[in-house]
PDB file of C-alpha atoms in Angstrom:
ATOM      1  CA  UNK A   1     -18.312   5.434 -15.815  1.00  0.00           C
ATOM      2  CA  UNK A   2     -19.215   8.034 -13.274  1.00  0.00           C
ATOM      3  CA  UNK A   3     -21.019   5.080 -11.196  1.00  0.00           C
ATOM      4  CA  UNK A   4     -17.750   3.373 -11.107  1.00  0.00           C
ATOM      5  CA  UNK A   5     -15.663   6.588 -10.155  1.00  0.00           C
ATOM      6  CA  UNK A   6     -17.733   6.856  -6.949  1.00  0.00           C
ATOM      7  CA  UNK A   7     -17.713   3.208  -6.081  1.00  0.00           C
ATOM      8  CA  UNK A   8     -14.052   3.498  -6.070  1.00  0.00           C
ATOM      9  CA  UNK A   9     -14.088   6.458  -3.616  1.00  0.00           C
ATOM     10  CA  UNK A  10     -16.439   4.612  -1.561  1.00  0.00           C
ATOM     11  CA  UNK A  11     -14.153   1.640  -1.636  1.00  0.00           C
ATOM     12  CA  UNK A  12     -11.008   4.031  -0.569  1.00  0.00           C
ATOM     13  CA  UNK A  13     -13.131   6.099   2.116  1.00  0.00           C
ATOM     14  CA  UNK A  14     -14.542   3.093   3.921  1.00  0.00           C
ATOM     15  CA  UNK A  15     -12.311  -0.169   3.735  1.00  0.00           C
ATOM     16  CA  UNK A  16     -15.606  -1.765   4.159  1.00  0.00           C
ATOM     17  CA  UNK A  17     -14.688  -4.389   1.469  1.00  0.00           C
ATOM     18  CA  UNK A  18     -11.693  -5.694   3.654  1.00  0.00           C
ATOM     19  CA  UNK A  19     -12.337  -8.556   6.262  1.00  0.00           C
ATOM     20  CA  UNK A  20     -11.099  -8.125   9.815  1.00  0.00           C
ATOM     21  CA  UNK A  21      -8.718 -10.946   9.751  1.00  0.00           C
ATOM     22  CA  UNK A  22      -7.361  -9.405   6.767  1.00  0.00           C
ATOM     23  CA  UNK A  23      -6.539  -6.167   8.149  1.00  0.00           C
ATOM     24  CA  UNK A  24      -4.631  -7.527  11.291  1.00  0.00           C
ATOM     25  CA  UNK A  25      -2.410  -9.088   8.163  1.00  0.00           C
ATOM     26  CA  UNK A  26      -2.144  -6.021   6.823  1.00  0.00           C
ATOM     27  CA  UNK A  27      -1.417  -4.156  10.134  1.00  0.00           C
ATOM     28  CA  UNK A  28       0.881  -6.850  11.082  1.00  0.00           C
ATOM     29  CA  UNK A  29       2.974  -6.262   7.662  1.00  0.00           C
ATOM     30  CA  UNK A  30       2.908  -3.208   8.180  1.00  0.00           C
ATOM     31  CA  UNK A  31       4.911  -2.868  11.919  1.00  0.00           C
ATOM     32  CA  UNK A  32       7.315  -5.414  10.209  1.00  0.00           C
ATOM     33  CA  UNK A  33       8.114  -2.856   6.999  1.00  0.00           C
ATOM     34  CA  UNK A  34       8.087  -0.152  10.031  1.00  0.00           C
ATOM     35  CA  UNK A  35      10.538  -1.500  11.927  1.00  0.00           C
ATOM     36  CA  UNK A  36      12.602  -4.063   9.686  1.00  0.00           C
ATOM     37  CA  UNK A  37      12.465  -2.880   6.164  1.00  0.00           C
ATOM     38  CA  UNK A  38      15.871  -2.376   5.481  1.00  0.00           C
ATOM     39  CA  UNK A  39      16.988  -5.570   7.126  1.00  0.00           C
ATOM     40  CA  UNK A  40      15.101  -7.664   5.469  1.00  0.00           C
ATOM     41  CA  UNK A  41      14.963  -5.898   1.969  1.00  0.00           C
ATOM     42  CA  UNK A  42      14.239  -8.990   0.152  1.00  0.00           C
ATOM     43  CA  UNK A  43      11.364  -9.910   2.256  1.00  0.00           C
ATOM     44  CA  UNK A  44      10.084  -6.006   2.575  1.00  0.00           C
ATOM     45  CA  UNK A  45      10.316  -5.496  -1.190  1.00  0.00           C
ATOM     46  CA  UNK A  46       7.578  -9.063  -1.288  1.00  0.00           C
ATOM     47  CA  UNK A  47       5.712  -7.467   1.330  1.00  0.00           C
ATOM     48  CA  UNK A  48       5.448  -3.763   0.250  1.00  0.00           C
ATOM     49  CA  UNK A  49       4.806  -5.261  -3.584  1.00  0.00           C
ATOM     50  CA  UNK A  50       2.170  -7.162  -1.726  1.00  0.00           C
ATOM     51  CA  UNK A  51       0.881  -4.678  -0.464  1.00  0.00           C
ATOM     52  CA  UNK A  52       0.755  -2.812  -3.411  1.00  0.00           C
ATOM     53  CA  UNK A  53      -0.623  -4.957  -5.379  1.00  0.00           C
ATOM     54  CA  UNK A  54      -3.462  -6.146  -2.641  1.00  0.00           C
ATOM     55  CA  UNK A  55      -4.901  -2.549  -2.133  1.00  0.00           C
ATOM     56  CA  UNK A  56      -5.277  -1.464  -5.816  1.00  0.00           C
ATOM     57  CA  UNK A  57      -6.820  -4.472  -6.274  1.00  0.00           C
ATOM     58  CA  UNK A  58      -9.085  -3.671  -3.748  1.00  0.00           C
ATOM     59  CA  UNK A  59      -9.465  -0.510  -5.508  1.00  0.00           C
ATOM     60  CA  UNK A  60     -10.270  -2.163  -8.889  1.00  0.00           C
ATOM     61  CA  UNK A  61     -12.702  -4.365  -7.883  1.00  0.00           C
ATOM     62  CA  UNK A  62     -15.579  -1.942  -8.112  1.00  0.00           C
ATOM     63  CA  UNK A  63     -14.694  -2.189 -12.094  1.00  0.00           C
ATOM     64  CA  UNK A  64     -14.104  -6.119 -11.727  1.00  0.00           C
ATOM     65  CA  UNK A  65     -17.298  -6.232 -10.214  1.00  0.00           C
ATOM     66  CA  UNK A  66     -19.233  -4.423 -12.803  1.00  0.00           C
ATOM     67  CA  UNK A  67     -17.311  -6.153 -15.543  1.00  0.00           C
ATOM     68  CA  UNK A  68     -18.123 -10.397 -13.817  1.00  0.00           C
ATOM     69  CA  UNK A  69     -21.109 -10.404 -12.481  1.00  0.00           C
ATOM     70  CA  UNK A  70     -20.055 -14.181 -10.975  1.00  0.00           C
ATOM     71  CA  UNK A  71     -17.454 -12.197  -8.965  1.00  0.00           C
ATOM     72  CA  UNK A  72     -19.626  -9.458  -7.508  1.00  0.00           C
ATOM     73  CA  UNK A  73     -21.770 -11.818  -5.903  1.00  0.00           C
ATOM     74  CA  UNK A  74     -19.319 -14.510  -4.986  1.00  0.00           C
ATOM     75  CA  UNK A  75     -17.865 -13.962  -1.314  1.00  0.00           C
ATOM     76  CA  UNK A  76     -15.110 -16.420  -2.709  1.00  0.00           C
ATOM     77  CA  UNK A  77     -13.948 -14.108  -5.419  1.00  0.00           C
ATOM     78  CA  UNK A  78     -14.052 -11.082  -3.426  1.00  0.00           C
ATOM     79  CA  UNK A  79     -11.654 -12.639  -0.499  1.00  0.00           C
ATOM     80  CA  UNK A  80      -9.154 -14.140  -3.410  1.00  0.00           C
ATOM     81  CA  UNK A  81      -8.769 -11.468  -5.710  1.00  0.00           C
ATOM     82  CA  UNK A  82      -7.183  -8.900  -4.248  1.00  0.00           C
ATOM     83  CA  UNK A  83      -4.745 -11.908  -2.309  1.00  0.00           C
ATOM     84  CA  UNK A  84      -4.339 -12.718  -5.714  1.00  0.00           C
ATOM     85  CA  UNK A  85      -3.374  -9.118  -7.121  1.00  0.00           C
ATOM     86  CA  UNK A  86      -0.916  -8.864  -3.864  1.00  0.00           C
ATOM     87  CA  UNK A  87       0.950 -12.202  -4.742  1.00  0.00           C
ATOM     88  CA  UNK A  88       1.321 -11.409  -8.252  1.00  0.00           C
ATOM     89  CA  UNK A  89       3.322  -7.901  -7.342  1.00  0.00           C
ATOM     90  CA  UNK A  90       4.468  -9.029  -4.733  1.00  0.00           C
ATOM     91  CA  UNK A  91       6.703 -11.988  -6.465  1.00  0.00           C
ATOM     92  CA  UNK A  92       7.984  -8.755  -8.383  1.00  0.00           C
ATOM     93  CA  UNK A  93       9.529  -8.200  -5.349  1.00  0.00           C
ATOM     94  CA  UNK A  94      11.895 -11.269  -5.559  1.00  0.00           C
ATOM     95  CA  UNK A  95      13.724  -9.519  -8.837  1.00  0.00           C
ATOM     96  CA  UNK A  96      16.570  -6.228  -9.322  1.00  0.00           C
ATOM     97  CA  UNK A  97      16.158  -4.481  -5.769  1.00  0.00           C
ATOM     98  CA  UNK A  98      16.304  -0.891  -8.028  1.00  0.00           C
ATOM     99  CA  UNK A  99      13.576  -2.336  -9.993  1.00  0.00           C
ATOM    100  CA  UNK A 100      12.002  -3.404  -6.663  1.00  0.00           C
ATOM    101  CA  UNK A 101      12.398   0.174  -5.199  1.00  0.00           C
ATOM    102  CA  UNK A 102      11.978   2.063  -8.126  1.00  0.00           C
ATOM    103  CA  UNK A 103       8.533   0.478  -8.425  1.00  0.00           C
ATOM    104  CA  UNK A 104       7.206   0.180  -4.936  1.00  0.00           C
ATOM    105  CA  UNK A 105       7.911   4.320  -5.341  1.00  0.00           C
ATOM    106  CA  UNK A 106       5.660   4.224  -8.014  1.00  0.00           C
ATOM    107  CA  UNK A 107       2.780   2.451  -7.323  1.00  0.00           C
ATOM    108  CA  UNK A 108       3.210   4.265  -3.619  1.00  0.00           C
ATOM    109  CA  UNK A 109       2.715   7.460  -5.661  1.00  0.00           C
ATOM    110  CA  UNK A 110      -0.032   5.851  -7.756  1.00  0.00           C
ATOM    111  CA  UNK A 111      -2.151   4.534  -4.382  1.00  0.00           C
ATOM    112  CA  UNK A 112      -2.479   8.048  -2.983  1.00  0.00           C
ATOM    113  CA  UNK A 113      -3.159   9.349  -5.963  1.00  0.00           C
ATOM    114  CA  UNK A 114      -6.334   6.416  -6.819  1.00  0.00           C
ATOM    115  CA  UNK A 115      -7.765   7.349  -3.273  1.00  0.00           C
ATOM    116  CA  UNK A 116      -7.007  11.049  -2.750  1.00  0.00           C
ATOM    117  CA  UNK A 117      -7.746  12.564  -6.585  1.00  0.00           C
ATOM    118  CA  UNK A 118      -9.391   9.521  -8.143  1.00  0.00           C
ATOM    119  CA  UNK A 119      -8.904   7.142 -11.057  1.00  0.00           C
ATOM    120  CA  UNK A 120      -9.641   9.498 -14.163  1.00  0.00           C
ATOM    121  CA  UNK A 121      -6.634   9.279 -16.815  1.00  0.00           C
ATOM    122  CA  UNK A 122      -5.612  12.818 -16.481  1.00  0.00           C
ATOM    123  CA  UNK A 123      -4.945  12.141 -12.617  1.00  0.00           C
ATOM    124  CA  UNK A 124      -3.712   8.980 -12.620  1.00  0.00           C
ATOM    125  CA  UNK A 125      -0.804  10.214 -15.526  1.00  0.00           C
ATOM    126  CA  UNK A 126      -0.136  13.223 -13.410  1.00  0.00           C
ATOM    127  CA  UNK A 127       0.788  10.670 -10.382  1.00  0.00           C
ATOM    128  CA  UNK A 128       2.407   8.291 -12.526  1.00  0.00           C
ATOM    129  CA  UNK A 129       5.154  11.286 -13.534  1.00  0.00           C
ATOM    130  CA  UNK A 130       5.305  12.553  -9.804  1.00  0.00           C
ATOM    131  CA  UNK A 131       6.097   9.043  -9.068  1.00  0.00           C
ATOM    132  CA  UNK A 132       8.390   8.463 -12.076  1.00  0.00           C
ATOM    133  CA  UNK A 133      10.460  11.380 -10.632  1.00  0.00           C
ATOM    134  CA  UNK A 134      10.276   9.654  -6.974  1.00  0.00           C
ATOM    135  CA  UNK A 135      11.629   6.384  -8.726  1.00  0.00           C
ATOM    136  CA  UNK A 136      14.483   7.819 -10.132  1.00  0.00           C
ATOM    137  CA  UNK A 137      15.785   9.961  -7.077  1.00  0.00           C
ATOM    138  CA  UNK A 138      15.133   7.060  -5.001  1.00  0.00           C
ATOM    139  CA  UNK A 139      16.902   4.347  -7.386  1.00  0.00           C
ATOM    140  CA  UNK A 140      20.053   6.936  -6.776  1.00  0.00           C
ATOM    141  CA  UNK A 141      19.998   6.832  -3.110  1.00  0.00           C
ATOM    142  CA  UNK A 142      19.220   3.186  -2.661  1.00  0.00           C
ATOM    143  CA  UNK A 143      20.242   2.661   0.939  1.00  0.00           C
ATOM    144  CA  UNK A 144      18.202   5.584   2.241  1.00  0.00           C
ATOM    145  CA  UNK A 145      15.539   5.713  -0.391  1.00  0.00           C
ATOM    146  CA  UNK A 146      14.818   2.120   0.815  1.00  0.00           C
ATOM    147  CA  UNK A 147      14.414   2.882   4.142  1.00  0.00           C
ATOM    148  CA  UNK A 148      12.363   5.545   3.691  1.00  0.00           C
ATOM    149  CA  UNK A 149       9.858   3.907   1.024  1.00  0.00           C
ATOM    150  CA  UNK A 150       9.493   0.805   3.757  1.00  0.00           C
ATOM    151  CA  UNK A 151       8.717   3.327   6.667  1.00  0.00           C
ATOM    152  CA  UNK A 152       5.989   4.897   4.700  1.00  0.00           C
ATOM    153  CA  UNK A 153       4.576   1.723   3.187  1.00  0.00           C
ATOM    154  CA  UNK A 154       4.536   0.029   6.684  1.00  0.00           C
ATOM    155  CA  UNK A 155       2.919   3.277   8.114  1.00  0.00           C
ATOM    156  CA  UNK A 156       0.095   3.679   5.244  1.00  0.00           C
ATOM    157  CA  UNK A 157      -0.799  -0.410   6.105  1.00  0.00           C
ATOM    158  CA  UNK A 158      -0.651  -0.168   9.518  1.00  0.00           C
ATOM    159  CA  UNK A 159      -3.029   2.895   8.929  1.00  0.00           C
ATOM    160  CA  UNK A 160      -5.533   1.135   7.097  1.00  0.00           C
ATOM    161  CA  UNK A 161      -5.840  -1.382   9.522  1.00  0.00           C
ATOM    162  CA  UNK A 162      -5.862   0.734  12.210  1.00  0.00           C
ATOM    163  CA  UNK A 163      -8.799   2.599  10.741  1.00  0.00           C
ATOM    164  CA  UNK A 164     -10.401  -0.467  10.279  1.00  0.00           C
ATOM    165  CA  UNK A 165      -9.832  -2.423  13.246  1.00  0.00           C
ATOM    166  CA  UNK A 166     -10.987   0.381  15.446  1.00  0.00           C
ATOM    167  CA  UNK A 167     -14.056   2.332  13.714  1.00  0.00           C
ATOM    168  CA  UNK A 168     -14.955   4.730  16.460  1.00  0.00           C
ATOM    169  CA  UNK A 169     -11.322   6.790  15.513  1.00  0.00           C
ATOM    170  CA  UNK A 170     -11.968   9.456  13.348  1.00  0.00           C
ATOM    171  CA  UNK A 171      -9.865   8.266  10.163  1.00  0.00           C
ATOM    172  CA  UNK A 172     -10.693  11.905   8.344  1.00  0.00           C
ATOM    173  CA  UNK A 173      -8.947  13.818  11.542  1.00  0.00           C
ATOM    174  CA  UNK A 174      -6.206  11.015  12.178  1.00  0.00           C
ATOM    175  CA  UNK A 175      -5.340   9.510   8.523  1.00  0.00           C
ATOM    176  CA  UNK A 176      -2.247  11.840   8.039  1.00  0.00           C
ATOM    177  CA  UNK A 177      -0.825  12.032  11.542  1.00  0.00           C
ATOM    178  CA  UNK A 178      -0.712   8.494  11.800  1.00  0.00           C
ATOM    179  CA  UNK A 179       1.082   7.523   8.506  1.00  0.00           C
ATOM    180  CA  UNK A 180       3.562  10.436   9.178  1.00  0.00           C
ATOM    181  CA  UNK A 181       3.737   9.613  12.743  1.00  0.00           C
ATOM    182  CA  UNK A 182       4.136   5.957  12.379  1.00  0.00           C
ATOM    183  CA  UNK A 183       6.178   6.708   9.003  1.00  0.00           C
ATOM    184  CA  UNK A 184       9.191   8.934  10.779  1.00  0.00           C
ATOM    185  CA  UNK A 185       9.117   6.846  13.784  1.00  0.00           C
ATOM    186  CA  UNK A 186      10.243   4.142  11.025  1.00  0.00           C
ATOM    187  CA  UNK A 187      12.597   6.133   9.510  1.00  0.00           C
ATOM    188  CA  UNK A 188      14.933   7.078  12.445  1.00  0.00           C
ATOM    189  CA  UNK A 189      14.471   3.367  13.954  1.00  0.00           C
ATOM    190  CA  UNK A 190      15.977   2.142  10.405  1.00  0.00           C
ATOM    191  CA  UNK A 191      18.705   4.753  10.547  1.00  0.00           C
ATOM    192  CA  UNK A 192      19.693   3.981  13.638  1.00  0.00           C
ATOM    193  CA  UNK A 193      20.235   0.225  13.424  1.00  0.00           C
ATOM    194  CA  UNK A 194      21.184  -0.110  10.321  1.00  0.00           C
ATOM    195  CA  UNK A 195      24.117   2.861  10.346  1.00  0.00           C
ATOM    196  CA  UNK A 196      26.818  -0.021   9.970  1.00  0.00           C
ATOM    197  CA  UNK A 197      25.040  -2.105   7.179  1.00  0.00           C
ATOM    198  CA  UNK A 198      25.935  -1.351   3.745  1.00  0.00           C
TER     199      UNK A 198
END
């Protein structure tokens, strides 16, 4: 178990299991969300679901590996699987937009708290009631909740790919000024042309 707890961190520190080509997809989702989440809520609750659903698959595949020993050494399965995790939460995104919200708050909450403190029980139920309360102050202020959870979401892919796509920046120094940077820059673009949309 403890081989698998450090594979995981591995898999979180060095986004060495992503391909290049799917990292400008994920950067490229990511300035969308940034910029466009709340106009195109339908589309940005797909996308951040996606999202979602793509990097803790990445995340699990350490465990999938060690489980299917056809899917650790098949290139295939290691491209498709974590496409596939992102589709399946990401058609999620298609249903209730609280549900949508409510949940993207979540499993935001859930994907920091898989890379930063680990996948042990104890930490992941802690971050699943940190993110329960996000869900349900968030589900109350839809229009700015949604906004908000889109800006962040957008920053934290652009992030990763930005980390990825250009290895000599230090991503230990730069990881949280970017997704803050990029994340309020999203923010008060979404406030400010959306302040006549309902």
């Amino acid at each position: 178990m403890e081989n698998i707890a450090e594979e995981t961190k591995k898999f979180a520190l060095n986004l060495t299991n992503y391909e290049e080509w799917q990292m400008w997809l994920v950067g490229a989702a990511g300035i969308t969300l940034i910029f466009l989440g709340y106009k195109i809520k339908k589309i940005a609750f797909f996308v951040v679901w996606f999202l979602l659903g793509y990097i803790l698959t990445g995340y699990l595949m350490p465990i999938i590996n060690g489980a299917v020993a056809d899917i650790a050494n098949s290139s295939l399965w290691q491209s498709l699987l974590p496409i596939g995790g992102g589709l399946l939460l990401g058609l999620m995104g298609f249903t209730v937009e609280k549900i949508c919200l409510g949940g993207a708050c979540m499993g935001l909450a859930l994907t920091i708290t898989a890379q930063y403190f680990g996948t042990d029980i104890q930490t992941m139920l802690i971050g699943g009631v940190i993110g329960a309360v996000l869900a349900g102050a968030a589900v109350m202020m839809m229009k700015p909740a949604t906004i908000v959870v889109t800006s962040i979401a957008g920053a934290y892919a652009l992030t990763l790919a930005i980390l990825k796509l250009a290895p000599g920046i230090d991503g230990e120094t730069l990881y949280w000024p970017l997704i803050l940077g990029f994340g309020a820059l999203g923010i008060v673009i979404q406030f400010i042309t959306t302040r006549h949309d309902s």
